[in-house]
Short mmCIF file of C-alpha atoms in Angstrom, two decimals:
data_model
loop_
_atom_site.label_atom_id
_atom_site.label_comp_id
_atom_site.label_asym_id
_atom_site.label_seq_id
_atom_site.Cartn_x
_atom_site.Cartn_y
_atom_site.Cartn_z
CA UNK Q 277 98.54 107.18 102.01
CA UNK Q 278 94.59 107.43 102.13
CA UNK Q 279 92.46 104.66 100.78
CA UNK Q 280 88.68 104.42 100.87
CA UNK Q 281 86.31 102.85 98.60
CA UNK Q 282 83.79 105.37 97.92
CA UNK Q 283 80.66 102.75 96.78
CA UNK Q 284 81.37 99.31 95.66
CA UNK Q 285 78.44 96.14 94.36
CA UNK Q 286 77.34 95.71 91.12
CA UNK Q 287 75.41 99.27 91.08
CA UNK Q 288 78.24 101.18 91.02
CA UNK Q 289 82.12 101.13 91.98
CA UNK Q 290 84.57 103.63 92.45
CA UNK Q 291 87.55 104.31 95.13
CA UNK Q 292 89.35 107.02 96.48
CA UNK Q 293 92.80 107.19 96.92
CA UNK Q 294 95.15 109.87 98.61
CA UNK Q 295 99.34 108.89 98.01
CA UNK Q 296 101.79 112.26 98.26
CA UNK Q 297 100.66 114.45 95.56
CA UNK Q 298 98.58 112.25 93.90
CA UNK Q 299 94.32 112.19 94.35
CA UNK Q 300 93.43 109.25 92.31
CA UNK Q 301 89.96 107.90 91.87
CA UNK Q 302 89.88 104.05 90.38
CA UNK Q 303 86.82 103.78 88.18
CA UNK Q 304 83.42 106.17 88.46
CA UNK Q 305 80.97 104.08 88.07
CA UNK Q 306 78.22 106.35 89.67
CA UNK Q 307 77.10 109.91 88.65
CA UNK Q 308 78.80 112.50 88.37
CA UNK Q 309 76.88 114.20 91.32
CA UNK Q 310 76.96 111.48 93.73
CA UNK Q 311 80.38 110.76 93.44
CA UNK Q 312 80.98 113.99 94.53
CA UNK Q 313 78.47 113.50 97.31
CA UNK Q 314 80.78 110.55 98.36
CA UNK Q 315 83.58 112.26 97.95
CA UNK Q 316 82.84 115.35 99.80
CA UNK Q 317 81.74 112.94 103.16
CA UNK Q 318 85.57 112.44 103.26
CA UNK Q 319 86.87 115.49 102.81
CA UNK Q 320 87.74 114.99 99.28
CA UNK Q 321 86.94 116.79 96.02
CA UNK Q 322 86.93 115.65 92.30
CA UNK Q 323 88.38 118.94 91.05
CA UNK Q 324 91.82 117.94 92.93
CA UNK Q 325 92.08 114.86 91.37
CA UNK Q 326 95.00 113.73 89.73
CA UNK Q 327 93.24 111.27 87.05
CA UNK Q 328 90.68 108.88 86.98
CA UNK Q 329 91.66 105.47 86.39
CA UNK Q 330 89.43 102.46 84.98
CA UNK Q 331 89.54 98.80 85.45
CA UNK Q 332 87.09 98.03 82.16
CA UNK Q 333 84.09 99.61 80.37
CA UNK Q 334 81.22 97.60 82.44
CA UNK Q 335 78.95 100.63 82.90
CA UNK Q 336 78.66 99.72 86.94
CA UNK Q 337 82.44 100.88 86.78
CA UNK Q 338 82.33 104.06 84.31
CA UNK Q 339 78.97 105.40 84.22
CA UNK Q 340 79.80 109.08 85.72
CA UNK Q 341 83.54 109.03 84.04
CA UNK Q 342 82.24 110.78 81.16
CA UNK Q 343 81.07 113.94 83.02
CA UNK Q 344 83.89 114.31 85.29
CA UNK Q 345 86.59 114.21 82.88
CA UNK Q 346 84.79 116.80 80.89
CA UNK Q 347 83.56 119.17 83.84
CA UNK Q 348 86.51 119.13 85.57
CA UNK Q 349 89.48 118.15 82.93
CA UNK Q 350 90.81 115.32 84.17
CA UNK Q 351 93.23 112.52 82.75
CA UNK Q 352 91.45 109.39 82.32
CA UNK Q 353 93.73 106.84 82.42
CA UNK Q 354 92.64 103.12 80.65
CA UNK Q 355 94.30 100.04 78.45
CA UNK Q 356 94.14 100.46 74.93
CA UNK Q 357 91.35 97.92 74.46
CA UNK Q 358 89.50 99.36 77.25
CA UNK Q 359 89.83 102.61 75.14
CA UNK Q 360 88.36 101.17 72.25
CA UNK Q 361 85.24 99.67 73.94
CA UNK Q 362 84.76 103.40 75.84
CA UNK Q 363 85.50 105.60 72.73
CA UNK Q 364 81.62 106.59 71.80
CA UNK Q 365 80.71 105.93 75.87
CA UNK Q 366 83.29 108.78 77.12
CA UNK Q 367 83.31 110.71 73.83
CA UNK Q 368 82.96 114.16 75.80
CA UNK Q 369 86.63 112.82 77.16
CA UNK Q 370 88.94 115.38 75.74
CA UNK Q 371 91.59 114.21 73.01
CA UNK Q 372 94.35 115.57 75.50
CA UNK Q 373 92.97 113.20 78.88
CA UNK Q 374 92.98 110.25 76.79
CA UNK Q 375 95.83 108.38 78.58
CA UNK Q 376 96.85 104.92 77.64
CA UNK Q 377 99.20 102.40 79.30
CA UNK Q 378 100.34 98.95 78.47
CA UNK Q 379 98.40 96.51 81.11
CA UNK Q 380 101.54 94.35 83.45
CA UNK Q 381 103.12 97.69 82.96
CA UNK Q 382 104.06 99.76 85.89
CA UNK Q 383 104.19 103.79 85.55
CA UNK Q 384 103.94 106.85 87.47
CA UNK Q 385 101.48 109.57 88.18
CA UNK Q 386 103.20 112.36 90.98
CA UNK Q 387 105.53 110.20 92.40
CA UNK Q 388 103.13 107.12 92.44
CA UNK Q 389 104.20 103.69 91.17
CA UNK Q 390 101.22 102.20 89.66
CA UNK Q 391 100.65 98.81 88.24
CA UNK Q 392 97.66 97.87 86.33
CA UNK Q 393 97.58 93.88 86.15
CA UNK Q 394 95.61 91.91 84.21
CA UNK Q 395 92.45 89.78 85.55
CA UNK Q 396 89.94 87.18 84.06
CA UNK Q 397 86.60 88.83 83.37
CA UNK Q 398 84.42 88.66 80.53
CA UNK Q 399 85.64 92.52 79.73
CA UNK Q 400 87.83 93.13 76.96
CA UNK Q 401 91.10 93.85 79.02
CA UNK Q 402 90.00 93.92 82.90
CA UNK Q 403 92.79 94.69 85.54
CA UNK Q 404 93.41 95.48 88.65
CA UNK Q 405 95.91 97.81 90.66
CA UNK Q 406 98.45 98.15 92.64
CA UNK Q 407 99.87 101.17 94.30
CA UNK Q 408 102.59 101.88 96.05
CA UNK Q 409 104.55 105.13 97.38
CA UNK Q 410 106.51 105.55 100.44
CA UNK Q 411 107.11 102.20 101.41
CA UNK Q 412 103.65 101.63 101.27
CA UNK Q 413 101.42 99.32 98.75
CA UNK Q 414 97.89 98.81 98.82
CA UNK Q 415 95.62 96.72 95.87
CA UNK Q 416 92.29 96.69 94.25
CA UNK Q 417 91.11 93.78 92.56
CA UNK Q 418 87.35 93.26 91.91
CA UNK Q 419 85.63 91.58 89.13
CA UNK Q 420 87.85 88.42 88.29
CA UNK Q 421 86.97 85.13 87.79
CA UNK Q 422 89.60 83.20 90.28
CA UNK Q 423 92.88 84.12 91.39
CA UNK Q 424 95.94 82.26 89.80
CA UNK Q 425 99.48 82.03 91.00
CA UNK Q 426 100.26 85.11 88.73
CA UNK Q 427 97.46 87.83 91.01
CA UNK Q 428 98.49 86.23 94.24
CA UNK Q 429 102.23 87.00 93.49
CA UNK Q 430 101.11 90.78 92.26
CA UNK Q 431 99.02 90.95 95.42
CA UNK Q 432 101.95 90.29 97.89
CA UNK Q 433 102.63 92.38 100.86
CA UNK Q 434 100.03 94.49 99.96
CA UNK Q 435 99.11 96.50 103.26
CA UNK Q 436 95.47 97.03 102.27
CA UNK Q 437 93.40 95.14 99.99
CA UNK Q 438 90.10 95.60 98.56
CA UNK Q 439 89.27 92.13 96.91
CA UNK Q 440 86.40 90.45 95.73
CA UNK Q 441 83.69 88.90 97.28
CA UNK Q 442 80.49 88.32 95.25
CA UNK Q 443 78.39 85.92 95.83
CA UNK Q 444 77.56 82.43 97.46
CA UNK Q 445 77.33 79.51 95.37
CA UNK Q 446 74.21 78.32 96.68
CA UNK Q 447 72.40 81.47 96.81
CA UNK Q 448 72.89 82.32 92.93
CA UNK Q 449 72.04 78.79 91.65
CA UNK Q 450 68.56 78.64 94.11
CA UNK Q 451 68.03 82.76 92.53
CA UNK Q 452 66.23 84.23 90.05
CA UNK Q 453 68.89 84.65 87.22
CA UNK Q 454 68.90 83.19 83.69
CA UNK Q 455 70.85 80.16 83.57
CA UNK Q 456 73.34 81.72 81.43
CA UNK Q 457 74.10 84.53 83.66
CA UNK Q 458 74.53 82.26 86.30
CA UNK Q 459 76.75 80.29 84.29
CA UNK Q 460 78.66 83.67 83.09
CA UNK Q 461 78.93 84.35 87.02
CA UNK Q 462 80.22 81.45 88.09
CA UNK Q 463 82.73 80.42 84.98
CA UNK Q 464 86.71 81.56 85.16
CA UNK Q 465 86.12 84.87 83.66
CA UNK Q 466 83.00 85.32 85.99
CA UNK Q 467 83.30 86.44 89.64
CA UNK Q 468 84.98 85.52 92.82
CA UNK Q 469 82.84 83.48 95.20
CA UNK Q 470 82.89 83.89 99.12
CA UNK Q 471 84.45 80.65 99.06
CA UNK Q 472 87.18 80.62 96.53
CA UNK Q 473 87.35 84.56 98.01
CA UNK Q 474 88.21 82.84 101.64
CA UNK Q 475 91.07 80.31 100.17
CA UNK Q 476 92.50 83.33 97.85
CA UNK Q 477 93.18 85.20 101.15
CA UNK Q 478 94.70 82.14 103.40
CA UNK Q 479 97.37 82.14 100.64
CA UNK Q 480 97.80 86.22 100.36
CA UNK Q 481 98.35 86.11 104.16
CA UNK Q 482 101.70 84.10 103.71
CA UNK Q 483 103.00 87.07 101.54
CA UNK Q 484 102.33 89.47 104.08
CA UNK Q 485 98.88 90.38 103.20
CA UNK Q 486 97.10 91.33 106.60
CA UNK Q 487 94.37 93.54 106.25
CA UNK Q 488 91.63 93.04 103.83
CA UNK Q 489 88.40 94.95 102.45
CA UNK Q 490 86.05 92.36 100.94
CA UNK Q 491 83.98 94.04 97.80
CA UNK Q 492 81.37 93.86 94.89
CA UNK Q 493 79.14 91.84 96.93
CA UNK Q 494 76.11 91.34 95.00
CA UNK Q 495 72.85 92.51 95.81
CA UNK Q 496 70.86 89.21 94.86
CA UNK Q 497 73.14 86.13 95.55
CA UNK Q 498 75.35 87.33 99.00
CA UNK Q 499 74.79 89.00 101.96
CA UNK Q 500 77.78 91.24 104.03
CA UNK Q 501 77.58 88.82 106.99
CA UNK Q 502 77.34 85.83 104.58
CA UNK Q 503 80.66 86.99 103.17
CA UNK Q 504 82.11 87.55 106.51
CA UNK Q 505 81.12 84.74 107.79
CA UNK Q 506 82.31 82.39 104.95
CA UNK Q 507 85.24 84.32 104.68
CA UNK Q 508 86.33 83.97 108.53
CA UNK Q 509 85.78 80.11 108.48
CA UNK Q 510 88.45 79.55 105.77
CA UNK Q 511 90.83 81.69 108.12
CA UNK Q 512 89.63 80.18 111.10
CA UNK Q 513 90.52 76.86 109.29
CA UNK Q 514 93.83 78.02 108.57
CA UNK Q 515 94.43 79.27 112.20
CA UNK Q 516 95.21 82.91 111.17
CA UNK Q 517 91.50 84.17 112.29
CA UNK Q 518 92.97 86.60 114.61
CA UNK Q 519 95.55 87.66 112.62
CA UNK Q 520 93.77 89.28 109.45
CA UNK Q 521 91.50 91.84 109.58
CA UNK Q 522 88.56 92.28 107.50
CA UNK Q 523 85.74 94.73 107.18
CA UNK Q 524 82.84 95.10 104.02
CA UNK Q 525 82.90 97.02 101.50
CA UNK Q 526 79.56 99.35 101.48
CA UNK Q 527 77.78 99.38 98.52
CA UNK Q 528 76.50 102.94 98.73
CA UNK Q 529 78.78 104.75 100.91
CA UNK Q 530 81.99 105.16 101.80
CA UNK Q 531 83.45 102.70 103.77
CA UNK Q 532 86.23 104.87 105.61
CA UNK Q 533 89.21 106.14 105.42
CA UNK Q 534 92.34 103.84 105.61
CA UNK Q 535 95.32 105.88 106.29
CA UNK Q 536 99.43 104.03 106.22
#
């Protein structure tokens, strides 16, 4: 298994993965061109893939989906109220790559067991993924409010996560946004803080979680070594520092290739 988040922060998500058959790209939420500029730095191609898959119709998640279903023909794989935000966005989608499934749902896609899971965001029907294949299983959850009992149970002995880490507390309520973004931000259905990011992972690491890729940062209200930083002092409390790893998510670039 190959995992790599391609670009990831508010301007634009999207990640790569490679699991037997299967070439599976999680959201587009860049061009059409430069996600095959990101792409092609690891060796990958969007005229392989399998199917694109979307967590929810925020355009920093399916801006270039459009274009790549149509240019190259691919599946595009989304809830059925995702599907009914997205019909006039992807409307060059043909009839035939409109693929629904039922969200807390498992299925497959070439021998891939995939389950989308629900999350709290102010989308319609927001989830995140897990995928596993070969005794492996690796997650993606971005843009959720907090994570309940319910995620962290999903989430278990996950060998790779890429989870969210967007902003400090401080930094957004000192900033420049409109007090009711900030309030959107920092409500249930809002984003994960660097704090409430730190705690989520202390308790994933007593199901087995070990490795972690921390992601959607924003540009405004967080910095990478803010994130880090926060993020190691709840481990650090929790005296498992040296026993989780954790790396940044790059907002424009790939971050590398994770291979189980």
């Amino acid at each position: 298994m190959r995992f790599c988040p391609l670009c990831s922060g508010s301007s634009g998500n999207a990640t790569y993965i490679e699991a037997g058959n299967a070439r599976i790209l999680i959201d587009a939420g860049l061009s059409c061109k430069r996600i095959t500029e990101l792409m092609a730095k690891i060796g990958a191609s969007p005229k392989d893939l399998t199917a694109i898959l979307v967590t929810h119709e925020h355009s920093d998640h399916v801006r270039g989906v459009n274009i790549l279903s149509k240019k190259y023909d691919l599946p595009v794989y989304a809830n059925a109220e995702t599907w009914s935000m997205l019909r006039t966005v992807l409307k060059d989608v043909a009839p035939k790559n409109v693929c629904v499934f039922e969200s807390d749902r498992d299925f497959f896609l070439s021998g891939v067991r995939i389950l989308p899971f629900t999350v709290p965001h102010d989308a319609v029907h927001c989830v995140g993924y897990t995928f596993s294949q070969g005794g492996h299983k690796v997650g993606i959850c971005t843009d959720l409010g907090h994570a309940d009992a319910r995620i962290l149970s999903i989430l278990s002995g996950c060998e790779l996560l890429l989870f969210e880490a967007n902003h400090d507390v401080d930094m957004l309520m000192a900033g420049s946004y409109p007090y009711l973004l900030k309030k959107r931000i920092l409500s249930g259905i809002g984003h994960m803080n660097n704090d409430d990011c730190g705690a989520a992972i202390v308790k994933l690491y007593g199901t087995g979680v070990r490795n972690v890729i921390l992601g959607h940062l924003s540009r405004e209200n967080n910095y990478p070594e803010l994130a880090m930083v926060t993020v190691r002092a709840a481990l650090e409390s929790a005296g498992i520092a040296d026993r989780v790893q954790l790396c940044i998510a790059a907002r424009e670039e790939p971050t590398g290739v994770f291979e189980l």
